[in-house]
JSON list of C-alpha atoms in Angstrom, two decimals:
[
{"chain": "A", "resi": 1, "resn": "UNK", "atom": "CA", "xyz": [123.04, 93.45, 92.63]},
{"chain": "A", "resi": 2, "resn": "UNK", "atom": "CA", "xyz": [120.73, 96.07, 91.14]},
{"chain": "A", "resi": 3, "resn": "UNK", "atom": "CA", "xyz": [122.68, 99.07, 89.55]},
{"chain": "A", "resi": 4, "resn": "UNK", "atom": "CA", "xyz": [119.99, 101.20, 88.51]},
{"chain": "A", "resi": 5, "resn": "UNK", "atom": "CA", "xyz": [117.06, 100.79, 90.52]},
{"chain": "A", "resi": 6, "resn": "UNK", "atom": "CA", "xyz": [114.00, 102.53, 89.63]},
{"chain": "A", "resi": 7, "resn": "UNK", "atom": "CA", "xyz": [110.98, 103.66, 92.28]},
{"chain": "A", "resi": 8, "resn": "UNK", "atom": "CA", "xyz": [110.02, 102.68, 95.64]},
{"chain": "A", "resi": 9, "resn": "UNK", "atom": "CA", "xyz": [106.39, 102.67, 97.23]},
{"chain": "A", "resi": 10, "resn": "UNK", "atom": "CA", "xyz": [104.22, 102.32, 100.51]},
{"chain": "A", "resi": 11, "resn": "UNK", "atom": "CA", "xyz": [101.41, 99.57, 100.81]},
{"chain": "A", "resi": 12, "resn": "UNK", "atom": "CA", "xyz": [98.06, 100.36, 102.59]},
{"chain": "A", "resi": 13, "resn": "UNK", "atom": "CA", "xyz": [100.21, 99.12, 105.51]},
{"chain": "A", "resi": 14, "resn": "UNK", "atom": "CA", "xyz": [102.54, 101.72, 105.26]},
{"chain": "A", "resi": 15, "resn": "UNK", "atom": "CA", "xyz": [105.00, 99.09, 104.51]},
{"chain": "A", "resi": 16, "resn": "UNK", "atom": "CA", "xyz": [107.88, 100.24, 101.77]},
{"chain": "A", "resi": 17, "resn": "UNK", "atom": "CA", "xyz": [108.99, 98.23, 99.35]},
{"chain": "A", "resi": 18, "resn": "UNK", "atom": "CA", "xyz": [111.42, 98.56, 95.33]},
{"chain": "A", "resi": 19, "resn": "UNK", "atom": "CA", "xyz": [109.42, 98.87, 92.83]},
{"chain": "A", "resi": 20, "resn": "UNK", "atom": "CA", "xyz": [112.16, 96.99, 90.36]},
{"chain": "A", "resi": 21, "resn": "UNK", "atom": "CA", "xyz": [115.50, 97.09, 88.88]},
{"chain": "A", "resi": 22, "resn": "UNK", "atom": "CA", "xyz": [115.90, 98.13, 85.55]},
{"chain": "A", "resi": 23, "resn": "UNK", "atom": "CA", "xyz": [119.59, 97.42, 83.38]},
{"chain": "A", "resi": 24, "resn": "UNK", "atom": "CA", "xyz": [120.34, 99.73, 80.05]},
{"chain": "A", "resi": 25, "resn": "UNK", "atom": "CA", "xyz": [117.10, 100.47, 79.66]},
{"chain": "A", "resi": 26, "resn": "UNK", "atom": "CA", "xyz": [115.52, 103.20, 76.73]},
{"chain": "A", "resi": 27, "resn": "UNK", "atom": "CA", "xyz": [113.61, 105.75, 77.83]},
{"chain": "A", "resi": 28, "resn": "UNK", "atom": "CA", "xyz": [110.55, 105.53, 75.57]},
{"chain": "A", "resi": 29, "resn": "UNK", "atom": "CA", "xyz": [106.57, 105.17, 76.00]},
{"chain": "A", "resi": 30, "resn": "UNK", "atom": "CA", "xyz": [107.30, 101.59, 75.22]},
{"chain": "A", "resi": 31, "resn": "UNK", "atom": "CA", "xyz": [109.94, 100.27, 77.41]},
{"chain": "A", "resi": 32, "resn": "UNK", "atom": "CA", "xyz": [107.98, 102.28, 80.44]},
{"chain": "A", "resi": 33, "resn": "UNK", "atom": "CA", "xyz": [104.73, 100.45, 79.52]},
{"chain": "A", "resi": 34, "resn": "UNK", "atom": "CA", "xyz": [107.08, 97.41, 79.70]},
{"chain": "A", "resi": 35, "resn": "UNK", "atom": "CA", "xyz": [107.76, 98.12, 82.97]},
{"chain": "A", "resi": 36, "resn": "UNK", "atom": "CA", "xyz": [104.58, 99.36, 84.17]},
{"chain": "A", "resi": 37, "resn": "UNK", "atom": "CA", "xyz": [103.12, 95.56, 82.43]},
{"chain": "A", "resi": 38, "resn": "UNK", "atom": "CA", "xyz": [105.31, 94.16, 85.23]},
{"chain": "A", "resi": 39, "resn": "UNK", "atom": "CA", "xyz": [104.34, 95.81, 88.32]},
{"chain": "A", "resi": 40, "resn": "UNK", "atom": "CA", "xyz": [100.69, 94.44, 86.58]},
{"chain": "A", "resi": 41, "resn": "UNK", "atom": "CA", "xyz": [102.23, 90.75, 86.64]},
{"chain": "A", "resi": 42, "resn": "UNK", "atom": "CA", "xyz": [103.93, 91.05, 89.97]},
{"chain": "A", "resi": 43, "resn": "UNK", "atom": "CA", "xyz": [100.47, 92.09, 91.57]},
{"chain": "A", "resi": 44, "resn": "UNK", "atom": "CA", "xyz": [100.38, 95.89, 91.79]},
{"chain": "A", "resi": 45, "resn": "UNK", "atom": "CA", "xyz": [96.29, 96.45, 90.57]},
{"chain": "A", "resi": 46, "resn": "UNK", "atom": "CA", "xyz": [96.40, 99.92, 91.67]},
{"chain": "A", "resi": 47, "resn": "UNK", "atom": "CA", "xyz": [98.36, 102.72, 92.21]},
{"chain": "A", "resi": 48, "resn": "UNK", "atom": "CA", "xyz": [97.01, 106.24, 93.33]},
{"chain": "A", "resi": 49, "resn": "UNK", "atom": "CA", "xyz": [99.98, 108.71, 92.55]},
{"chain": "A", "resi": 50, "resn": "UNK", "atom": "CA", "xyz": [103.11, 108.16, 90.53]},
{"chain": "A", "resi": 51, "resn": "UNK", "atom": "CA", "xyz": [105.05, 111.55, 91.38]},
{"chain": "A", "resi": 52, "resn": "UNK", "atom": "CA", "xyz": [108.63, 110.60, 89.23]},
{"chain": "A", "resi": 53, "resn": "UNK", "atom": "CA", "xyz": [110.67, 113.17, 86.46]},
{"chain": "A", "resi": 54, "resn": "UNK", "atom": "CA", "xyz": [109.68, 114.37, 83.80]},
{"chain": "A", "resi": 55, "resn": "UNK", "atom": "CA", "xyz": [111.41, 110.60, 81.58]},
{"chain": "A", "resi": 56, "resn": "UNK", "atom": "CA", "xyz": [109.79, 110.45, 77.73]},
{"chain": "A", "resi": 57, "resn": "UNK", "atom": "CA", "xyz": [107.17, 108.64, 77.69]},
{"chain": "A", "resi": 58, "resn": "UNK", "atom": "CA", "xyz": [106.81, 108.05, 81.62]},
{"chain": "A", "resi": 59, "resn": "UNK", "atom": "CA", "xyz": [103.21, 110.27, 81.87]},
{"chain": "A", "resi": 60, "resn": "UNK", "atom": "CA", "xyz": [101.74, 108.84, 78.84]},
{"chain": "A", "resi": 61, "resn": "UNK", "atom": "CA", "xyz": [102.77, 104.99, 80.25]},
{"chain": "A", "resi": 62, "resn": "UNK", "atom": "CA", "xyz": [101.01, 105.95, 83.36]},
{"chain": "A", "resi": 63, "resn": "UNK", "atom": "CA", "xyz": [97.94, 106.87, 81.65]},
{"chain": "A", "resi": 64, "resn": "UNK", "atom": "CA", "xyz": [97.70, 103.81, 79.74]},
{"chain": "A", "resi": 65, "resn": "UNK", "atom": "CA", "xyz": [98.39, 100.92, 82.41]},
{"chain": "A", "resi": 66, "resn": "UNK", "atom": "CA", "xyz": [97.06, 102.62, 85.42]},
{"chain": "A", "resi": 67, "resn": "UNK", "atom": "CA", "xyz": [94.46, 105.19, 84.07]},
{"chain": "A", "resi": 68, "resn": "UNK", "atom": "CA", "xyz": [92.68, 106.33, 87.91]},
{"chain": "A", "resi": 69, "resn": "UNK", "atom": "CA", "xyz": [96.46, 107.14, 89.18]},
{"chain": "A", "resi": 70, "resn": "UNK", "atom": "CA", "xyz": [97.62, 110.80, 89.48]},
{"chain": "A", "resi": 71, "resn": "UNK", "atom": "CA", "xyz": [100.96, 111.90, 87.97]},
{"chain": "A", "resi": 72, "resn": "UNK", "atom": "CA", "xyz": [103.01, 114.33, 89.70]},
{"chain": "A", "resi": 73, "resn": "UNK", "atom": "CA", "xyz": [106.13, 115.88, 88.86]},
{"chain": "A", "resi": 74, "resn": "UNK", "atom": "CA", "xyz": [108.70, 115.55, 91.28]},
{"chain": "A", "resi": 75, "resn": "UNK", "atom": "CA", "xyz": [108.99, 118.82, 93.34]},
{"chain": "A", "resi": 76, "resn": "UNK", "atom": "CA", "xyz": [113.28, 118.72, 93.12]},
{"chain": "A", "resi": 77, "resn": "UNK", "atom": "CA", "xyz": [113.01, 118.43, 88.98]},
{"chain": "A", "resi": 78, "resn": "UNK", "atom": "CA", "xyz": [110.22, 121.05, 89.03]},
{"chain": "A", "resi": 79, "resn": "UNK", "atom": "CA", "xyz": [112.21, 124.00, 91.07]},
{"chain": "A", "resi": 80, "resn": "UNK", "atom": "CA", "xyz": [115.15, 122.81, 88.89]},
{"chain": "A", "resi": 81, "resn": "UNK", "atom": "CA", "xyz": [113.65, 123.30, 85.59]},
{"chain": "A", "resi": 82, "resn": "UNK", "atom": "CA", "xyz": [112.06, 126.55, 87.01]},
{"chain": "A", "resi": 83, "resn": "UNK", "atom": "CA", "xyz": [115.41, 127.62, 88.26]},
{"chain": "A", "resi": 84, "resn": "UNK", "atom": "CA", "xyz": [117.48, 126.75, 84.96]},
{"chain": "A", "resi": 85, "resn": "UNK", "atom": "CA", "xyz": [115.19, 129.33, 83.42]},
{"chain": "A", "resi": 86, "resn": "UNK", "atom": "CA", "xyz": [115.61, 132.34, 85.62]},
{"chain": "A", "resi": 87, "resn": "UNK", "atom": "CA", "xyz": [119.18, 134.56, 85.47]},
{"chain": "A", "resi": 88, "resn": "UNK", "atom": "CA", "xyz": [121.76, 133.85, 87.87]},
{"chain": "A", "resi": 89, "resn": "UNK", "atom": "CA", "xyz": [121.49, 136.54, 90.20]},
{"chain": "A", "resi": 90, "resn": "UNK", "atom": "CA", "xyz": [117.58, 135.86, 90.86]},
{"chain": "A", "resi": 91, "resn": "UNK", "atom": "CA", "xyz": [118.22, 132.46, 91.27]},
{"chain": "A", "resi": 92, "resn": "UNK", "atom": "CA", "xyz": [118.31, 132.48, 95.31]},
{"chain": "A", "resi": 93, "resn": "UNK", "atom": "CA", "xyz": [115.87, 134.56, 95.76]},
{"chain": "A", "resi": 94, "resn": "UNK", "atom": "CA", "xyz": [113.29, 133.04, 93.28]},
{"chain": "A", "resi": 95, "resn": "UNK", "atom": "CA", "xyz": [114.23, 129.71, 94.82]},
{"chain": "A", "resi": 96, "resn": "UNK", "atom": "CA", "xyz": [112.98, 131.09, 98.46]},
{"chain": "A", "resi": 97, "resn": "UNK", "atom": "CA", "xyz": [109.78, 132.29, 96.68]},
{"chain": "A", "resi": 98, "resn": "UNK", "atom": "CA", "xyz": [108.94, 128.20, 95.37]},
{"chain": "A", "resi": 99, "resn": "UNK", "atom": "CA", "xyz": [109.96, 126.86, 98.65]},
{"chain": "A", "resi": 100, "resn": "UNK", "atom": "CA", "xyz": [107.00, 129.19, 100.34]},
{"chain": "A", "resi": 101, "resn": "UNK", "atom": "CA", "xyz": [104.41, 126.68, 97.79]},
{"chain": "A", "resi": 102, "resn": "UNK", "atom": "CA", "xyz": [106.36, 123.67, 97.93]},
{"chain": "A", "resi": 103, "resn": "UNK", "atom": "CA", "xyz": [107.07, 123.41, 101.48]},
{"chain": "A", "resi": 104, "resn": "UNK", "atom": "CA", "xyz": [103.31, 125.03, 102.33]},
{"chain": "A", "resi": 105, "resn": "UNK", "atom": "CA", "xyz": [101.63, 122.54, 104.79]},
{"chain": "A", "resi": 106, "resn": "UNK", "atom": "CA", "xyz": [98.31, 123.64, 103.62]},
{"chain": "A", "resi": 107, "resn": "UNK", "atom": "CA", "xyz": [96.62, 124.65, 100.76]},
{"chain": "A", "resi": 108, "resn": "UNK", "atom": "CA", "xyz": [95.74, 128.02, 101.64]},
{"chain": "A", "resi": 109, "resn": "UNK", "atom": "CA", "xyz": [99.53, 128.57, 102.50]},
{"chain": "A", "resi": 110, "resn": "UNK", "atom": "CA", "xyz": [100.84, 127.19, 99.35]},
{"chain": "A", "resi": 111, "resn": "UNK", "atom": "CA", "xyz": [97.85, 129.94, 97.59]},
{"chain": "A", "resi": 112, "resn": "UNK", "atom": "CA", "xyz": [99.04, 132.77, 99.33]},
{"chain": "A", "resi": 113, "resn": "UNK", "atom": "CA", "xyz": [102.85, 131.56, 98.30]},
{"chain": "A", "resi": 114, "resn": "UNK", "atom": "CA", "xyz": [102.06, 131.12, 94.81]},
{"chain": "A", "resi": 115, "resn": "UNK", "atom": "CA", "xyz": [99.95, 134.63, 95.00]},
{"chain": "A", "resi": 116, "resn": "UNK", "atom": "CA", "xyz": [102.99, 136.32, 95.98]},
{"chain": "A", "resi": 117, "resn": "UNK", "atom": "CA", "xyz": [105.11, 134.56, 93.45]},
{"chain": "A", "resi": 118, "resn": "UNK", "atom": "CA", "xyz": [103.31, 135.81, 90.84]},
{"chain": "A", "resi": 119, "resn": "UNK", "atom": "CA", "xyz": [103.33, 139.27, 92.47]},
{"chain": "A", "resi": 120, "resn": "UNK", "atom": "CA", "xyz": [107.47, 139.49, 92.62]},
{"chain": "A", "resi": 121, "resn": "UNK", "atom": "CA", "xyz": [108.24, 137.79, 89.73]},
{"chain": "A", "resi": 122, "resn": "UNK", "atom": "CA", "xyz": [105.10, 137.65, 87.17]},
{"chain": "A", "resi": 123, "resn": "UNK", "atom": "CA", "xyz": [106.46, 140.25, 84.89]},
{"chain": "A", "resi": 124, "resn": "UNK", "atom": "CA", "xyz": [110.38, 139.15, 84.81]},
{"chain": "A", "resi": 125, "resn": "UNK", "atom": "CA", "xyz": [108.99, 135.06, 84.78]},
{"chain": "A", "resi": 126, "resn": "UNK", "atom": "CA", "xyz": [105.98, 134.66, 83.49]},
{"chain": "A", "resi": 127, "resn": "UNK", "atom": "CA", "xyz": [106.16, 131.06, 82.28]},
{"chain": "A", "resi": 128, "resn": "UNK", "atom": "CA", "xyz": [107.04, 130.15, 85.81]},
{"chain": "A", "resi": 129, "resn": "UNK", "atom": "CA", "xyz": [104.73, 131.89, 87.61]},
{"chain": "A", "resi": 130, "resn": "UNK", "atom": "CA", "xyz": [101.90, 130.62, 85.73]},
{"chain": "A", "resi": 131, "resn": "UNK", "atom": "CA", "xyz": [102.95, 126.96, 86.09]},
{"chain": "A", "resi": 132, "resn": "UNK", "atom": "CA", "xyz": [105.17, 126.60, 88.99]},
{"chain": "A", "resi": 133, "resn": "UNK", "atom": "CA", "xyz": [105.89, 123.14, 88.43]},
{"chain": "A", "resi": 134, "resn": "UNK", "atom": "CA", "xyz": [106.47, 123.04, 84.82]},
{"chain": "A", "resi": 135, "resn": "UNK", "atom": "CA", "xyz": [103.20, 120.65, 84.88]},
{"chain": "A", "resi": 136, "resn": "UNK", "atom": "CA", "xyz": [100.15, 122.53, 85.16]},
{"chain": "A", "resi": 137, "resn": "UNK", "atom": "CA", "xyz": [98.39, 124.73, 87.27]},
{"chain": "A", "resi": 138, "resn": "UNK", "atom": "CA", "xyz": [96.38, 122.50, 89.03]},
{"chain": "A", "resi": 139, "resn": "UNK", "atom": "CA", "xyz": [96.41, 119.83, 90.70]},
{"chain": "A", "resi": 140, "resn": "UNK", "atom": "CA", "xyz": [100.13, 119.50, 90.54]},
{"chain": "A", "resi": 141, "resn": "UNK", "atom": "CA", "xyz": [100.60, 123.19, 91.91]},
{"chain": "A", "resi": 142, "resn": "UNK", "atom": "CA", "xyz": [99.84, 122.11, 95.32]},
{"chain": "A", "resi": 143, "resn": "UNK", "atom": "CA", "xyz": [101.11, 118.40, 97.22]},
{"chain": "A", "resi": 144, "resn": "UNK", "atom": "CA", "xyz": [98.27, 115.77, 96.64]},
{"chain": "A", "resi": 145, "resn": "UNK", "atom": "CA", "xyz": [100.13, 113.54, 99.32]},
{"chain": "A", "resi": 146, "resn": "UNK", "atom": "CA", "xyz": [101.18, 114.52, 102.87]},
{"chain": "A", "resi": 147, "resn": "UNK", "atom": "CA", "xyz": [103.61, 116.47, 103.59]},
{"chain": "A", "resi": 148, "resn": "UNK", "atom": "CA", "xyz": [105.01, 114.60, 106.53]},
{"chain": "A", "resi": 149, "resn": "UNK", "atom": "CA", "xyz": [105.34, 111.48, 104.33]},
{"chain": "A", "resi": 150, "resn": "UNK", "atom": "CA", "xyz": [103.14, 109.60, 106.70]},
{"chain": "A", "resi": 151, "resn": "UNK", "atom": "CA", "xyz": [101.65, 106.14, 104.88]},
{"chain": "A", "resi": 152, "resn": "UNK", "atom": "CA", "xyz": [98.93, 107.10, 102.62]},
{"chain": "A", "resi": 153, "resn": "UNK", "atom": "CA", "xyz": [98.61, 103.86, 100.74]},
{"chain": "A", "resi": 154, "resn": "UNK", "atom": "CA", "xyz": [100.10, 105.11, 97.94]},
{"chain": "A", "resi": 155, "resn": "UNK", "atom": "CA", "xyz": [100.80, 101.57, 96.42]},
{"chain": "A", "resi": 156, "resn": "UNK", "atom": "CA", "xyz": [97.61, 98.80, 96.97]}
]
């Protein structure tokens, strides 16, 4: 019985699947590239987005064992850490602003969302205005996958 299972994907076929199961495992570039290493031995050759938290040494495994993927942090522990940062009483309303980007079903509408963002909060936020996700400001500002979650093919 797997306690502390660790990612799920979709084949070309749409077809979801567990990634693995990890036990008392470290959190460091190594023990991810350890990981990574056997998704490689179980037959995973490619992978076009990883979108995970923000774990040491997850983004720089990533980069190492499957260099053409995308990394994306995940849009729950970006609003979070954007969240944590703002006071209290702006929390709601700040919250409503990042929903108008993250929920956006186009790119356009996640633009104007982020334009007016940075129009209501700029001066009292600035750090999360200009980076949204707590990434970067592009490509991770706006969904690289669909929003509907239909099969993309995200694991080949």
């Amino acid at each position: 019985r797997c306690t502390s299972p660790w990612g799920s994907g979709l084949t070309g076929e749409g077809i979801s699947w567990a990634f693995g199961c990890l036990e008392q495992m470290g959190e460091s570039a190594h023990n991810w590239e350890e990981v990574l290493k056997d998704l490689r031995r179980r037959g995973v050759r490619r992978v076009r987005i990883f979108v995970t938290d923000d774990l040491p040494g997850l983004e720089e495994a990533i980069k190492k064992m499957f260099p053409d993927a995308d990394w994306q942090l995940h849009v729950l522990h970006a609003v979070r850490d954007a969240l944590n940062k703002a006071r209290r009483r702006d929390r709601e309303a700040l919250a409503e602003a990042l929903k108008k980007i993250y929920r956006a079903e186009m790119e356009e509408e996640a633009k104007g969302g982020l334009g007016r963002l940075r129009e209501r909060w700029g001066e009292i936020y600035p750090r999360i205005v200009e980076c949204p996700v707590g990434v970067s400001p592009s490509p991770q500002a706006y969904p690289t996958v669909s929003v509907h979650h239909e099969p993309t093919g995200t694991v080949d």
